[in-house]
Tab-separated table of C-alpha atoms in Angstrom:
chain	number	residue	atom	x	y	z
A	12	MET	CA	-9.170	23.394	-56.090
A	13	ILE	CA	-11.967	21.068	-54.347
A	14	ASP	CA	-10.837	17.505	-56.738
A	15	ILE	CA	-12.023	14.280	-54.402
A	16	ASN	CA	-9.651	11.270	-56.068
A	17	ALA	CA	-8.026	8.353	-54.608
A	18	THR	CA	-6.289	10.644	-52.073
A	19	LEU	CA	-8.973	10.455	-49.625
A	20	VAL	CA	-8.720	6.850	-49.316
A	21	ALA	CA	-4.609	7.261	-49.171
A	22	GLN	CA	-4.536	9.923	-46.047
A	23	MET	CA	-7.352	7.685	-44.361
A	24	LEU	CA	-4.405	4.332	-44.562
A	25	ASN	CA	-1.927	6.870	-43.373
A	26	PHE	CA	-3.463	8.236	-40.449
A	27	LEU	CA	-4.427	4.812	-40.121
A	28	ILE	CA	-1.021	3.614	-39.750
A	29	LEU	CA	0.398	6.621	-38.355
A	30	VAL	CA	-2.067	5.095	-35.442
A	31	VAL	CA	-1.059	2.426	-34.774
A	32	ILE	CA	2.926	3.557	-34.561
A	33	LEU	CA	2.214	6.031	-31.868
A	34	ARG	CA	0.544	3.395	-29.867
A	35	LEU	CA	3.022	1.111	-30.702
A	36	VAL	CA	6.072	4.173	-30.068
A	37	ALA	CA	4.072	6.924	-27.622
A	38	TYR	CA	1.201	5.659	-26.434
A	39	LYS	CA	1.259	2.174	-24.627
A	40	PRO	CA	4.703	3.209	-22.563
A	41	ILE	CA	3.835	6.728	-21.630
A	42	VAL	CA	0.541	5.461	-19.792
A	43	ARG	CA	2.468	2.482	-18.769
A	44	MET	CA	4.484	5.167	-17.171
A	45	LEU	CA	1.647	7.586	-15.912
A	46	LYS	CA	0.432	4.106	-14.127
A	47	GLU	CA	3.175	3.444	-11.977
A	48	ARG	CA	3.750	6.936	-11.068
A	49	GLU	CA	0.368	6.766	-9.827
A	50	ASP	CA	0.656	3.942	-8.503
A	51	ARG	CA	4.301	5.241	-6.463
A	52	ILE	CA	2.638	8.166	-5.583
A	53	ALA	CA	0.067	6.271	-4.049
A	54	GLY	CA	2.144	4.226	-2.541
A	55	SER	CA	4.299	6.470	-1.393
A	56	ILE	CA	0.902	8.209	0.573
A	57	LYS	CA	0.414	5.377	2.273
A	58	LYS	CA	3.767	4.784	3.323
A	59	ALA	CA	4.107	7.844	4.656
A	60	ASP	CA	0.332	7.698	6.542
A	61	ASP	CA	2.011	4.265	7.125
A	62	ASP	CA	4.540	6.084	9.076
A	63	ALA	CA	2.809	8.216	11.215
A	64	ALA	CA	0.860	5.745	12.540
A	65	GLU	CA	3.499	3.196	13.711
A	66	ALA	CA	5.959	6.531	14.929
A	67	GLU	CA	2.163	7.742	16.555
A	68	ALA	CA	1.606	4.210	18.402
A	69	VAL	CA	5.404	4.410	19.005
A	70	LEU	CA	4.945	7.608	20.900
A	71	ASN	CA	2.181	6.410	22.888
A	72	ASP	CA	3.575	3.320	23.726
A	73	TYR	CA	7.493	4.823	24.898
A	74	LYS	CA	4.914	7.505	26.604
A	75	ALA	CA	2.497	5.328	28.043
A	76	GLN	CA	6.051	2.625	29.537
A	77	LEU	CA	6.945	6.243	31.079
A	78	ALA	CA	3.800	6.946	32.480
A	79	THR	CA	4.746	2.442	34.123
A	80	ALA	CA	8.294	3.848	35.213
A	81	ARG	CA	7.727	6.601	37.147
A	82	THR	CA	5.007	4.798	38.675
A	83	LYS	CA	7.086	1.620	39.954
A	84	ALA	CA	10.060	4.290	40.215
A	85	GLN	CA	7.359	6.333	43.020
A	86	ALA	CA	6.345	2.663	44.848
A	87	ILE	CA	10.364	2.206	45.410
A	88	MET	CA	10.394	5.216	46.491
A	89	ASP	CA	7.191	4.833	48.939
A	90	LYS	CA	9.150	1.194	50.101
A	91	ALA	CA	12.656	2.827	50.857
A	92	GLU	CA	11.385	5.728	52.904
A	93	LYS	CA	8.673	3.149	54.421
A	94	ARG	CA	11.189	0.664	55.615
A	95	ALA	CA	13.573	3.363	56.586
A	96	ARG	CA	11.332	4.557	58.747
A	97	ASP	CA	10.084	1.168	59.821
A	98	GLU	CA	13.927	0.827	60.828
A	99	HIS	CA	14.109	4.188	62.612
A	100	THR	CA	10.880	2.950	64.943
A	101	ALA	CA	12.678	-0.458	65.422
A	102	LYS	CA	15.892	1.243	66.698
A	103	LEU	CA	14.257	3.731	68.531
A	104	GLN	CA	12.209	1.176	70.669
A	105	GLU	CA	15.155	-1.263	70.706
A	106	THR	CA	17.534	2.079	72.892
A	107	ASN	CA	14.789	2.208	74.661
A	108	VAL	CA	14.646	-1.312	75.986
A	109	GLU	CA	17.899	-0.842	76.010
A	110	ILE	CA	18.563	2.441	78.164
A	111	ASN	CA	15.563	0.883	80.491
A	112	GLN	CA	17.824	-2.548	81.433
A	113	LEU	CA	20.695	-0.109	81.534
A	114	LYS	CA	18.769	1.507	84.422
A	115	GLU	CA	17.224	-1.026	86.043
A	116	ALA	CA	20.317	-2.913	86.380
A	117	ALA	CA	22.087	0.823	87.261
A	118	GLN	CA	19.446	0.927	90.143
A	119	GLN	CA	19.501	-2.766	91.228
A	120	GLN	CA	23.037	-2.283	91.698
A	121	ILE	CA	22.294	0.367	93.916
A	122	GLN	CA	19.943	-0.939	95.782
A	123	ARG	CA	21.915	-3.848	96.376
A	124	GLU	CA	24.883	-1.252	97.246
A	125	ARG	CA	22.595	0.294	99.891
A	126	SER	CA	21.708	-2.710	101.200
A	127	GLN	CA	25.470	-4.421	101.613
A	128	ALA	CA	26.274	-0.970	103.048
A	129	VAL	CA	23.123	-1.104	105.339
A	130	GLU	CA	24.561	-4.999	106.776
A	131	GLN	CA	28.298	-3.529	107.126
A	132	LEU	CA	26.746	-0.140	109.121
A	133	LYS	CA	24.672	-2.999	111.461
A	134	GLY	CA	27.723	-5.085	111.029
A	135	GLN	CA	30.140	-2.046	112.948
A	136	MET	CA	27.244	-0.505	114.761
A	137	VAL	CA	26.856	-4.502	116.594
A	138	ALA	CA	31.077	-4.337	117.299
A	139	LEU	CA	30.713	-0.971	118.163
A	140	SER	CA	27.900	-1.731	120.879
A	141	MET	CA	29.347	-4.721	122.009
A	142	ALA	CA	32.650	-2.551	122.624
A	143	ALA	CA	29.952	-0.133	124.427
A	144	ALA	CA	28.308	-2.988	126.361
A	145	HIS	CA	32.380	-4.388	127.541
A	146	LYS	CA	32.883	-0.352	128.688
A	147	ILE	CA	29.628	-0.634	130.892
A	148	VAL	CA	30.490	-4.133	132.428
A	149	SER	CA	34.369	-3.519	132.677
A	150	LYS	CA	32.826	0.113	133.986
A	151	ASN	CA	30.088	-0.889	136.134
A	152	MET	CA	28.171	1.652	136.914
A	153	ASP	CA	24.740	2.499	137.452
A	154	ALA	CA	22.059	2.162	135.614
A	155	ALA	CA	22.066	6.685	134.905
A	156	GLU	CA	25.393	6.306	134.642
A	157	ASN	CA	24.841	3.919	131.593
A	158	GLU	CA	21.964	5.285	130.317
A	159	ALA	CA	24.716	8.228	129.777
A	160	LEU	CA	27.060	6.792	128.690
A	161	ILE	CA	25.058	5.152	125.627
A	162	SER	CA	23.326	8.292	125.276
A	163	GLU	CA	26.922	9.803	124.550
A	164	PHE	CA	27.495	6.770	122.839
A	165	ILE	CA	24.914	7.182	120.113
A	166	ASP	CA	25.537	10.802	120.549
A	167	GLN	CA	28.861	9.852	119.412
A	168	LEU	CA	28.070	8.158	116.417
A	169	ASP	CA	25.178	10.769	115.554
A	170	LYS	CA	27.786	13.234	115.446
A	171	ASP	CA	30.176	10.875	112.454
A	172	LYS	CA	27.467	9.397	111.306
A	173	ILE	CA	28.394	8.309	107.605
A	174	GLY	CA	26.730	9.832	104.849
A	175	ASP	CA	22.943	10.918	105.223
A	176	LEU	CA	21.507	7.316	105.493
A	177	PRO	CA	18.771	6.444	107.649
A	178	CYS	CA	19.686	3.767	110.271
B	7	MET	CA	5.154	30.206	-58.083
B	8	HIS	CA	2.837	28.318	-56.370
B	9	GLU	CA	-0.614	28.554	-57.938
B	10	ILE	CA	-2.553	28.261	-56.153
B	11	GLY	CA	-5.659	25.415	-56.261
B	12	VAL	CA	-3.721	24.087	-59.106
B	13	ARG	CA	-2.199	19.820	-57.625
B	14	GLU	CA	0.532	17.803	-58.889
B	15	THR	CA	-1.025	14.943	-59.808
B	16	VAL	CA	0.235	11.021	-60.372
B	17	GLN	CA	-1.247	8.341	-61.490
B	18	PHE	CA	-0.646	4.829	-59.640
B	19	ALA	CA	-2.185	1.822	-60.211
B	20	GLY	CA	-4.638	3.755	-62.804
B	21	LEU	CA	-6.105	5.791	-59.624
B	22	THR	CA	-5.001	10.157	-59.039
B	23	PHE	CA	-2.986	11.302	-56.410
B	24	ASN	CA	-2.347	14.654	-55.019
B	25	TRP	CA	1.649	13.933	-54.620
B	26	GLU	CA	2.326	17.516	-52.830
B	27	THR	CA	-0.480	16.454	-50.263
B	28	LEU	CA	1.127	12.883	-50.053
B	29	VAL	CA	4.903	13.722	-49.821
B	30	MET	CA	3.708	16.736	-46.771
B	31	THR	CA	1.320	14.383	-45.390
B	32	TRP	CA	4.826	11.780	-44.340
B	33	ILE	CA	6.379	14.825	-43.827
B	34	THR	CA	3.788	15.573	-40.474
B	35	MET	CA	3.618	11.276	-39.720
B	36	ALA	CA	7.400	11.907	-40.221
B	37	ILE	CA	7.702	14.897	-37.661
B	38	VAL	CA	4.479	13.294	-35.562
B	39	VAL	CA	6.501	9.726	-34.804
B	40	LEU	CA	9.724	11.893	-33.994
B	41	ILE	CA	8.323	14.135	-31.026
B	42	ALA	CA	6.867	10.494	-29.717
B	43	PHE	CA	10.184	8.784	-30.642
B	44	LEU	CA	11.555	11.731	-27.981
B	45	ALA	CA	9.617	12.085	-25.937
B	46	SER	CA	9.076	8.193	-24.719
B	47	ARG	CA	12.659	7.484	-25.542
B	48	SER	CA	13.892	7.672	-22.108
B	49	LEU	CA	10.255	7.494	-20.384
B	50	LYS	CA	10.783	9.104	-16.150
B	51	LEU	CA	8.987	8.700	-13.628
B	52	VAL	CA	10.039	12.370	-12.798
B	53	PRO	CA	9.660	13.868	-16.456
B	54	THR	CA	11.295	16.297	-18.181
B	55	GLY	CA	11.734	18.466	-21.486
B	56	ALA	CA	9.674	16.802	-24.347
B	57	GLN	CA	8.022	13.779	-21.988
B	58	ASN	CA	6.379	16.764	-19.967
B	59	VAL	CA	5.270	18.154	-23.279
B	60	VAL	CA	3.461	14.944	-24.714
B	61	GLU	CA	2.613	14.174	-21.101
B	62	MET	CA	0.549	16.494	-20.842
B	63	LEU	CA	-1.052	16.703	-23.846
B	64	ILE	CA	-1.886	12.731	-23.310
B	65	VAL	CA	-3.665	12.649	-19.851
B	66	TRP	CA	-5.039	16.447	-21.067
B	67	LEU	CA	-6.427	14.543	-23.851
B	68	ARG	CA	-6.949	11.345	-22.429
B	69	GLU	CA	-9.340	14.098	-19.834
B	70	GLN	CA	-11.300	14.953	-23.064
B	71	VAL	CA	-12.206	11.769	-23.943
B	72	GLN	CA	-12.998	10.134	-20.266
B	73	ASN	CA	-14.775	12.969	-19.879
B	74	ASN	CA	-17.001	12.679	-23.603
B	75	LEU	CA	-16.531	8.384	-23.482
B	76	GLY	CA	-16.977	7.409	-19.940
B	77	PRO	CA	-14.501	4.812	-19.211
B	78	ARG	CA	-15.779	2.515	-22.036
B	79	GLY	CA	-14.113	4.247	-24.586
B	80	ASP	CA	-10.882	4.239	-23.004
B	81	PHE	CA	-9.022	2.451	-26.495
B	82	LEU	CA	-9.942	5.283	-28.053
B	83	THR	CA	-6.964	8.160	-27.061
B	84	PRO	CA	-4.405	6.695	-29.068
B	85	LEU	CA	-6.528	7.560	-31.721
B	86	ILE	CA	-7.336	11.147	-30.030
B	87	VAL	CA	-3.978	11.768	-29.349
B	88	THR	CA	-2.902	10.671	-32.653
B	89	LEU	CA	-5.778	12.635	-34.864
B	90	PHE	CA	-5.231	15.966	-32.449
B	91	LEU	CA	-0.881	15.650	-32.587
B	92	PHE	CA	-1.309	15.492	-36.862
B	93	LEU	CA	-3.661	18.297	-37.254
B	94	VAL	CA	-1.688	20.306	-35.050
B	95	ILE	CA	1.434	19.477	-36.932
B	96	SER	CA	-0.246	19.727	-40.311
B	97	ASN	CA	-2.350	22.471	-39.694
B	98	TRP	CA	1.379	24.258	-39.265
B	99	LEU	CA	3.979	22.686	-41.558
B	100	GLY	CA	2.070	24.869	-44.032
B	101	LEU	CA	2.742	27.892	-42.772
B	102	VAL	CA	6.977	27.000	-42.972
B	103	PRO	CA	8.468	28.441	-46.602
B	104	GLN	CA	7.623	26.219	-49.407
B	105	MET	CA	5.616	23.975	-46.906
B	106	VAL	CA	2.163	23.464	-47.746
B	107	SER	CA	-0.060	21.951	-45.151
B	108	PRO	CA	-1.662	18.446	-45.498
B	109	THR	CA	-5.121	20.053	-44.189
B	110	ASN	CA	-5.658	22.739	-47.365
B	111	ASP	CA	-6.626	19.482	-49.507
B	112	LEU	CA	-10.105	18.516	-48.949
B	113	ASN	CA	-9.064	14.521	-49.303
B	114	THR	CA	-7.414	14.899	-46.254
B	115	THR	CA	-9.674	16.556	-44.110
B	116	LEU	CA	-12.517	14.805	-45.905
B	117	GLY	CA	-10.907	11.586	-45.442
B	118	LEU	CA	-10.286	12.129	-42.123
B	119	ALA	CA	-13.454	12.927	-41.338
B	120	LEU	CA	-15.016	9.726	-42.824
B	121	LEU	CA	-12.643	7.666	-40.902
B	122	MET	CA	-14.074	9.263	-37.903
B	123	VAL	CA	-17.770	9.003	-38.920
B	124	LEU	CA	-17.431	5.346	-40.106
B	125	ILE	CA	-15.698	4.569	-36.803
B	126	VAL	CA	-18.915	6.116	-34.847
B	127	HIS	CA	-21.045	3.793	-36.859
B	128	VAL	CA	-19.222	1.441	-36.620
B	129	LEU	CA	-18.548	1.428	-32.557
B	130	GLY	CA	-22.184	1.851	-32.472
B	131	ILE	CA	-23.155	-1.226	-33.686
B	132	TYR	CA	-20.814	-2.803	-32.526
B	133	MET	CA	-21.424	-1.576	-28.738
B	134	LYS	CA	-25.398	-0.910	-28.484
B	135	GLY	CA	-26.520	-3.593	-31.475
B	136	MET	CA	-29.715	-2.719	-32.386
B	137	HIS	CA	-30.475	-0.071	-29.819
B	138	TYR	CA	-27.845	2.195	-32.404
B	139	ILE	CA	-29.809	1.568	-35.049
B	140	LYS	CA	-32.895	2.377	-34.237
B	141	HIS	CA	-31.863	5.779	-32.288
B	142	PHE	CA	-31.952	6.680	-36.211
B	143	PHE	CA	-35.993	6.647	-35.706
B	144	GLN	CA	-36.319	8.118	-32.646
B	145	PRO	CA	-39.174	9.880	-31.790
B	146	VAL	CA	-41.027	9.024	-34.379
B	147	ALA	CA	-39.848	6.826	-37.865
B	148	PRO	CA	-40.510	9.928	-39.909
B	149	PHE	CA	-37.113	11.679	-38.416
B	150	VAL	CA	-35.106	8.957	-40.120
B	151	VAL	CA	-34.667	11.727	-42.693
B	152	ILE	CA	-33.461	14.491	-40.376
B	153	ASN	CA	-31.604	11.875	-38.601
B	154	ALA	CA	-29.928	10.808	-42.165
B	155	ILE	CA	-28.931	14.894	-43.570
B	156	GLU	CA	-28.014	14.584	-39.533
B	157	GLU	CA	-25.396	12.368	-40.125
B	158	VAL	CA	-24.628	13.634	-43.739
B	159	ALA	CA	-24.017	16.810	-42.503
B	160	LYS	CA	-21.352	15.725	-39.717
B	161	PRO	CA	-18.672	14.804	-42.427
B	162	ILE	CA	-18.998	17.953	-45.243
B	163	THR	CA	-19.457	19.809	-41.674
B	164	LEU	CA	-16.062	18.829	-40.197
B	165	SER	CA	-13.549	18.324	-43.292
B	166	PHE	CA	-15.237	21.422	-45.175
B	167	ARG	CA	-14.532	23.922	-41.777
B	168	LEU	CA	-10.777	22.217	-41.073
B	169	PHE	CA	-10.394	22.954	-45.275
B	170	GLY	CA	-11.487	25.870	-44.996
B	171	ASN	CA	-10.043	27.565	-42.931
B	172	ILE	CA	-6.164	26.104	-43.539
B	173	MET	CA	-6.642	26.862	-46.923
B	174	ALA	CA	-8.177	30.461	-46.950
B	175	GLY	CA	-5.317	31.782	-44.013
B	176	GLU	CA	-1.929	29.966	-46.765
B	177	ILE	CA	-3.770	32.461	-49.673
B	178	LEU	CA	-4.087	34.483	-47.030
B	179	ILE	CA	-0.324	34.544	-46.450
B	180	ILE	CA	0.284	34.259	-50.129
B	181	ILE	CA	-1.713	37.123	-50.873
B	182	LEU	CA	-0.095	39.352	-47.989
B	183	LEU	CA	3.379	38.824	-49.350
B	184	LYS	CA	2.330	40.157	-52.881
B	185	LEU	CA	0.453	43.140	-51.479
B	186	VAL	CA	2.222	44.057	-48.765
B	187	PRO	CA	6.023	45.603	-50.160
B	188	ILE	CA	9.388	43.114	-48.146
B	189	TRP	CA	10.331	46.008	-45.668
B	190	MET	CA	6.772	45.789	-44.455
B	191	PRO	CA	6.617	42.423	-42.245
B	192	ILE	CA	3.957	43.601	-40.011
B	193	PRO	CA	1.291	41.974	-41.844
B	194	SER	CA	2.420	39.478	-42.566
B	195	VAL	CA	4.261	38.085	-38.857
B	196	ILE	CA	0.697	39.128	-37.327
B	197	TRP	CA	-0.911	36.663	-39.855
B	198	LEU	CA	1.561	34.679	-39.366
B	199	ALA	CA	0.990	34.409	-35.539
B	200	PHE	CA	-2.409	34.319	-36.129
B	201	SER	CA	-2.259	31.074	-38.557
B	202	ILE	CA	-0.325	29.407	-35.229
B	203	PHE	CA	-3.294	29.923	-33.608
B	204	ILE	CA	-5.788	29.171	-35.599
B	205	GLY	CA	-3.712	25.082	-36.979
B	206	GLY	CA	-4.038	24.571	-32.719
B	207	VAL	CA	-7.727	25.940	-32.624
B	208	GLN	CA	-9.125	24.519	-35.374
B	209	ALA	CA	-7.214	21.049	-34.638
B	210	PHE	CA	-8.860	20.988	-31.214
B	211	ILE	CA	-12.469	21.722	-33.028
B	212	PHE	CA	-12.028	18.954	-34.781
B	213	THR	CA	-10.992	16.529	-32.149
B	214	SER	CA	-13.561	17.706	-29.993
B	215	LEU	CA	-16.183	17.377	-32.661
B	216	SER	CA	-14.475	14.111	-33.460
B	217	LEU	CA	-14.686	13.175	-29.960
B	218	ALA	CA	-18.452	14.156	-29.666
B	219	TYR	CA	-19.703	11.927	-32.380
B	220	LEU	CA	-18.061	9.586	-30.827
B	221	ALA	CA	-19.445	9.180	-27.643
B	222	ASN	CA	-22.851	9.347	-29.689
B	223	ALA	CA	-22.145	5.784	-30.183
B	224	VAL	CA	-19.782	4.818	-27.088
B	225	LYS	CA	-21.303	6.224	-23.845
B	226	GLU	CA	-23.969	4.439	-22.221
B	227	SER	CA	-27.584	5.380	-23.179
B	228	GLU	CA	-28.225	5.933	-19.597
B	229	GLU	CA	-24.929	7.784	-18.452
């Protein structure tokens, strides 16, 4: 049952041949493929990490841009508001000035018209005085009569005085 | 009828060969190569079918090699993978009717064990030089006797363990078939299932012990 013979050497050779064949047929390609897979997985993980980092960077960039845009928009709005307020104030002032000018012009006109009226009245008064004087002279009366006439004349004047302008 | 322990021999160039063992070895080799070929025929990054199984085996044995030998022993992985595959298929081949295991012949197991021990010593001297030879005289010179006995015992225990297990398994299958009537197959089936388990375990033991011996020669001493 236990007889050692040349089979022993043959089995050693057989085994060594098998090692060589397996190494060529299976072991090398499989190990190469395992390495490839390892690299691929490592690459995928790295790529995923990179992508995530990049996405975060882009997000941060967008956030920053959004914040800047918001600030800018606020600034523009503030500026527009300020300009509107300034314009409003300027218009108001202008209108005030115009109103004052108009008021002044009106007052001047009123003044002018009044002085004109006074002038006119004065002229009429002179004419009336002349007429009264003529009447007096033509009647040739005494002093008392003269006085009475004049006062009567003035009374009459007072009675139908024009408006309530002070004479 | 197959007679236990009697082997057909052939004479070739003045040498005696156990013909049946050789044929069974070649069948085993053919099966192993076929499995390897099927598994690596169309390698894909996402594995399927046979590729999965062989890949798992290679990854597992590679891990064993790296744990035992360190990164320097990586070139021995094909040897270990082949050894395990060859032994498993050999041990299981004997469970197929009309077949016998190549490992039920001491020539096979002793051949493999001697080959392993030879590789261990050659690698040890190649990789460690005088340091390797010196370790046989540790801790003191007279210990060389004990160390020598240990070195001789290694291939003997390795080969006889495997040979005995497989031989006994096959003998018991024949005996069970003779003892138990054919309508009562349960004992044979149980023993067959157990033999499948034993075949795997013995292959693994042989492989891991070889690895342990190799570690002695290859692994750096400071590790």
